[in-house]
Coordinates of C-alpha atoms and ligand atoms in Angstrom, one line a residue:
M1 CA -5.5 7.2 0.6
P2 CA -5.0 3.6 -0.7
E3 CA -2.1 2.1 1.3
L4 CA -0.8 -1.5 1.0
P5 CA -3.7 -3.1 2.9
E6 CA -6.3 -1.3 0.6
V7 CA -4.3 -2.3 -2.5
E8 CA -4.2 -5.9 -1.3
I9 CA -8.0 -5.8 -1.0
Y10 CA -8.4 -4.2 -4.5
A11 CA -6.1 -7.0 -5.9
R12 CA -8.4 -9.6 -4.3
Y13 CA -11.4 -7.9 -5.6
F14 CA -10.0 -7.8 -9.1
E15 CA -9.0 -11.5 -8.8
R16 CA -12.6 -12.4 -7.7
H17 CA -14.4 -10.5 -10.4
A18 CA -12.3 -9.6 -13.5
L19 CA -10.1 -12.6 -14.4
R20 CA -10.5 -14.7 -17.5
Q21 CA -13.0 -12.5 -19.3
T22 CA -12.0 -11.1 -22.7
V23 CA -11.6 -7.3 -22.9
A24 CA -14.0 -6.1 -25.7
R25 CA -13.3 -2.4 -25.3
V26 CA -11.2 0.0 -23.3
R27 CA -12.9 3.3 -22.6
V28 CA -10.6 6.1 -21.4
L29 CA -12.9 8.7 -19.8
D30 CA -10.1 10.9 -18.5
E31 CA -6.6 10.7 -20.0
R32 CA -5.0 12.3 -17.0
I33 CA -4.8 8.9 -15.2
C34 CA -3.2 7.2 -18.2
G35 CA 0.4 6.5 -18.5
S36 CA 2.1 7.0 -21.8
R37 CA 1.4 3.5 -23.2
N38 CA -1.5 2.4 -25.3
L39 CA -4.1 0.7 -23.2
G40 CA -6.0 -0.4 -26.4
R41 CA -3.4 -3.2 -26.6
L42 CA -5.5 -5.0 -24.0
V43 CA -8.5 -5.5 -26.3
G44 CA -9.0 -9.1 -27.2
R45 CA -6.9 -10.2 -24.1
S46 CA -8.0 -11.4 -20.7
F47 CA -6.4 -10.9 -17.3
E48 CA -5.1 -14.2 -16.0
R49 CA -3.6 -13.4 -12.5
V50 CA -2.9 -10.5 -10.3
R51 CA 0.1 -9.4 -8.3
R52 CA 0.6 -6.7 -5.7
H53 CA 4.0 -5.2 -4.8
G54 CA 3.8 -2.5 -2.1
K55 CA 1.1 -0.1 -3.2
H56 CA 1.4 -1.2 -6.9
F57 CA -1.1 -3.5 -8.5
F58 CA -0.4 -5.6 -11.6
A59 CA -2.6 -7.9 -13.7
D60 CA -1.2 -10.3 -16.2
A61 CA -2.6 -10.0 -19.8
G62 CA -0.3 -12.3 -21.6
D63 CA 2.9 -10.6 -22.8
V64 CA 1.9 -7.3 -21.2
W65 CA 0.8 -6.4 -17.7
L66 CA -1.7 -3.8 -16.5
H67 CA -0.2 -1.6 -13.8
I68 CA -2.3 0.6 -11.4
H69 CA -1.1 3.0 -8.8
F70 CA -4.2 4.2 -6.9
G71 CA -2.8 7.6 -6.0
M72 CA -4.9 9.4 -3.3
S73 CA -8.4 8.1 -4.1
G74 CA -8.3 5.3 -6.7
D75 CA -10.7 2.4 -6.5
L76 CA -12.1 -0.5 -8.6
A77 CA -15.8 -1.2 -9.4
Y78 CA -17.1 -4.2 -11.3
F79 CA -20.5 -3.5 -12.6
S80 CA -23.1 -4.3 -15.3
D81 CA -25.3 -1.3 -15.2
A82 CA -24.4 2.4 -14.7
P83 CA -20.7 3.2 -14.3
P84 CA -19.6 4.7 -10.9
R85 CA -19.5 8.5 -10.7
Y86 CA -15.8 9.0 -10.8
A87 CA -15.0 6.3 -13.4
R88 CA -11.9 7.4 -15.3
L89 CA -11.3 4.2 -17.3
I90 CA -13.6 1.3 -18.1
F91 CA -12.8 -2.2 -19.3
D92 CA -15.9 -3.7 -21.0
F93 CA -15.7 -7.5 -21.1
D94 CA -17.4 -9.6 -23.7
N95 CA -19.8 -11.1 -21.1
G96 CA -21.5 -7.7 -20.7
A97 CA -19.9 -6.8 -17.4
S98 CA -17.3 -4.0 -17.0
L99 CA -14.6 -3.0 -14.6
A100 CA -14.1 0.7 -13.8
Y101 CA -11.1 2.4 -12.4
E102 CA -12.5 5.3 -10.4
D103 CA -10.5 8.2 -9.0
M104 CA -12.1 11.4 -7.7
R105 CA -8.8 13.2 -7.2
L106 CA -7.0 12.0 -10.3
F107 CA -3.6 11.3 -8.7
G108 CA -3.6 7.6 -9.8
I109 CA -2.0 6.1 -12.8
V110 CA -3.2 3.2 -15.1
D111 CA -0.7 2.0 -17.6
L112 CA 1.1 -1.1 -19.1
T113 CA 4.4 -2.7 -18.2
S114 CA 6.3 -5.6 -19.6
S115 CA 6.3 -7.4 -16.2
P116 CA 6.1 -6.5 -12.5
V117 CA 9.8 -7.4 -12.1
D118 CA 10.7 -5.0 -14.8
Y119 CA 8.6 -2.3 -13.2
I120 CA 10.1 -2.9 -9.8
L121 CA 13.7 -2.7 -11.2
E122 CA 12.9 0.3 -13.4
H123 CA 11.5 2.2 -10.4
E124 CA 14.1 0.9 -7.9
L125 CA 11.4 -0.3 -5.5
G126 CA 12.5 -2.2 -2.4
P127 CA 11.0 -5.6 -1.4
D128 CA 7.4 -5.8 -0.3
P129 CA 7.2 -5.9 3.5
L130 CA 5.0 -9.0 3.6
E131 CA 7.5 -10.9 1.5
L132 CA 10.4 -10.2 3.9
N133 CA 11.6 -12.6 6.5
L134 CA 13.5 -11.5 9.6
R135 CA 16.9 -12.2 8.1
S136 CA 16.2 -10.1 4.9
F137 CA 14.7 -7.3 7.1
R138 CA 17.9 -7.3 9.1
E139 CA 20.0 -7.1 5.9
L140 CA 17.9 -4.2 4.7
L141 CA 18.7 -2.2 7.9
A142 CA 22.4 -3.2 8.1
N143 CA 24.9 -0.4 7.4
R144 CA 22.1 2.2 7.2
R145 CA 22.0 5.5 8.9
G146 CA 19.2 7.9 9.7
R147 CA 16.0 7.8 11.6
I148 CA 14.1 4.6 11.6
K149 CA 10.8 6.1 10.5
A150 CA 12.5 7.8 7.4
L151 CA 13.9 4.4 6.5
L152 CA 10.5 2.6 6.8
L153 CA 9.0 5.2 4.4
S154 CA 11.8 4.9 1.8
Q155 CA 10.2 3.1 -1.1
N156 CA 13.6 2.0 -2.5
I157 CA 14.4 0.3 0.7
I158 CA 11.0 -1.2 1.6
A159 CA 8.1 -0.6 -0.8
G160 CA 4.6 0.1 0.6
I161 CA 4.8 1.1 4.2
G162 CA 2.8 4.4 4.4
N163 CA 2.9 7.1 7.1
L164 CA 0.1 5.7 9.3
Y165 CA 1.4 2.2 9.2
A166 CA 5.0 3.2 9.9
D167 CA 3.8 5.1 13.0
E168 CA 1.6 2.1 14.0
A169 CA 4.4 -0.4 13.7
L170 CA 6.8 1.8 15.7
F171 CA 4.1 2.3 18.3
R172 CA 3.5 -1.4 18.6
S173 CA 7.2 -2.2 19.0
G174 CA 7.8 0.7 21.5
I175 CA 10.4 2.4 19.3
H176 CA 10.6 6.1 19.0
P177 CA 10.2 7.3 15.4
R178 CA 13.4 9.5 15.7
R179 CA 15.6 6.6 16.7
Q180 CA 18.8 6.1 14.7
V181 CA 18.6 2.8 12.7
D182 CA 22.2 1.8 13.6
R183 CA 21.3 2.1 17.3
L184 CA 18.5 -0.4 17.4
S185 CA 19.2 -3.6 19.3
D186 CA 18.7 -7.0 17.8
G187 CA 15.6 -7.4 19.9
E188 CA 14.2 -4.1 18.7
V189 CA 14.7 -5.1 15.1
R190 CA 12.9 -8.4 15.6
S191 CA 10.1 -6.6 17.4
L192 CA 9.8 -4.0 14.6
F193 CA 9.8 -6.7 12.0
R194 CA 6.9 -8.6 13.7
S195 CA 5.1 -5.4 14.3
I196 CA 5.2 -4.4 10.6
R197 CA 3.9 -7.7 9.5
G198 CA 1.3 -7.8 12.3
V199 CA 0.0 -4.3 11.5
L200 CA -0.2 -4.9 7.8
Q201 CA -1.8 -8.4 8.0
E202 CA -4.3 -7.3 10.7
A203 CA -5.1 -4.1 8.6
I204 CA -5.9 -6.3 5.6
A205 CA -8.1 -8.5 7.7
F206 CA -10.0 -5.6 9.3
K207 CA -10.5 -3.8 6.0
S208 CA -11.6 -7.0 4.2
R209 CA -14.3 -7.4 6.8
G210 CA -15.3 -3.7 6.3
G211 CA -14.5 -3.0 9.9
D212 CA -12.5 -0.1 11.5
Y213 CA -9.3 -0.5 13.4
P214 CA -9.6 -1.2 17.1
G215 CA -9.2 1.4 19.9
R216 CA -5.9 -0.1 21.0
W217 CA -4.3 1.0 17.7
L218 CA -2.5 4.4 17.5
V219 CA -4.4 5.3 14.4
Q220 CA -7.5 5.8 16.7
H221 CA -5.5 8.3 18.8
R222 CA -3.8 10.5 16.3
E223 CA -4.3 13.7 18.3
E224 CA -1.8 15.8 20.3
G225 CA -2.4 15.2 24.0
D226 CA -4.5 12.1 23.6
R227 CA -4.1 9.2 26.0
C228 CA -2.0 6.2 24.9
P229 CA -4.3 3.1 24.8
R230 CA -1.3 0.9 25.8
C231 CA 0.3 2.6 28.8
G232 CA -1.8 5.7 29.5
G233 CA 1.1 8.0 28.4
T234 CA 0.6 11.1 26.3
I235 CA 0.4 11.0 22.5
R236 CA 2.7 13.6 20.9
R237 CA 2.7 15.0 17.4
T238 CA 5.9 15.9 15.6
V239 CA 7.4 15.8 12.1
V240 CA 9.8 13.1 11.0
A241 CA 11.1 12.8 7.4
G242 CA 8.8 15.6 6.5
R243 CA 5.7 13.7 7.6
T244 CA 3.3 14.3 10.5
T245 CA 4.2 11.7 13.1
Y246 CA 2.4 10.6 16.3
Y247 CA 4.0 8.6 19.1
C248 CA 3.6 7.8 22.8
A249 CA 6.0 9.9 24.9
R250 CA 6.1 7.2 27.5
H251 CA 6.5 3.8 26.0
Q252 CA 8.2 4.6 22.7
K253 CA 11.9 4.9 23.6
Ligands
ZN301 ZN1 2.2 4.4 25.5

């Protein structure tokens, strides 16, 4: 499932391949991925810059922006011969190349919006975790109640931390996913902030090199009873905020 690091990589891919080429044609191959607005408006325009906010991707096409949410299996492919198998929408550029939005499972959405800011406000999305500083992170947590993992997953508090990355950041900072937000110490909040940034930035770096995550990451040990790569404790599985959650029973307090 495309999470924030994958969407960042798609944004870089789009930026590298699909900017400053005039859209000659928009081919909708499956209307189920289209939002309500008319994508034909993009004909004759070109994309000038990209932006990512959480798991949302935007490309500036003048007075309108393309918006993509990649759902469960969305991806991009720039090509000049045969379109990829699960292409659902294709932008043909006037230079003969094309960009496909592919999506095997059809949970993604491609549509238009007036601007990323409007989209973020309309959908009440919180700030992107990589745009936060420690002070703004503290302010987000202030006066909140509930379990820390549930808060990390709330898109209207912080946009874009998915289930795996929430577990990974809590694992790295030694915080139990069921901890109450208002009981975290200043040091724990600082550690969690650094862990979120570290996990996401390292994930982007690993993914952009096409590599897998290292064995010291929790994601490589998501199995009940597995051994913690940090302290040798036991990995436990539970449910927090309705999501399957893994944590180390020894070093996450
Ligand atoms: Zn451990």
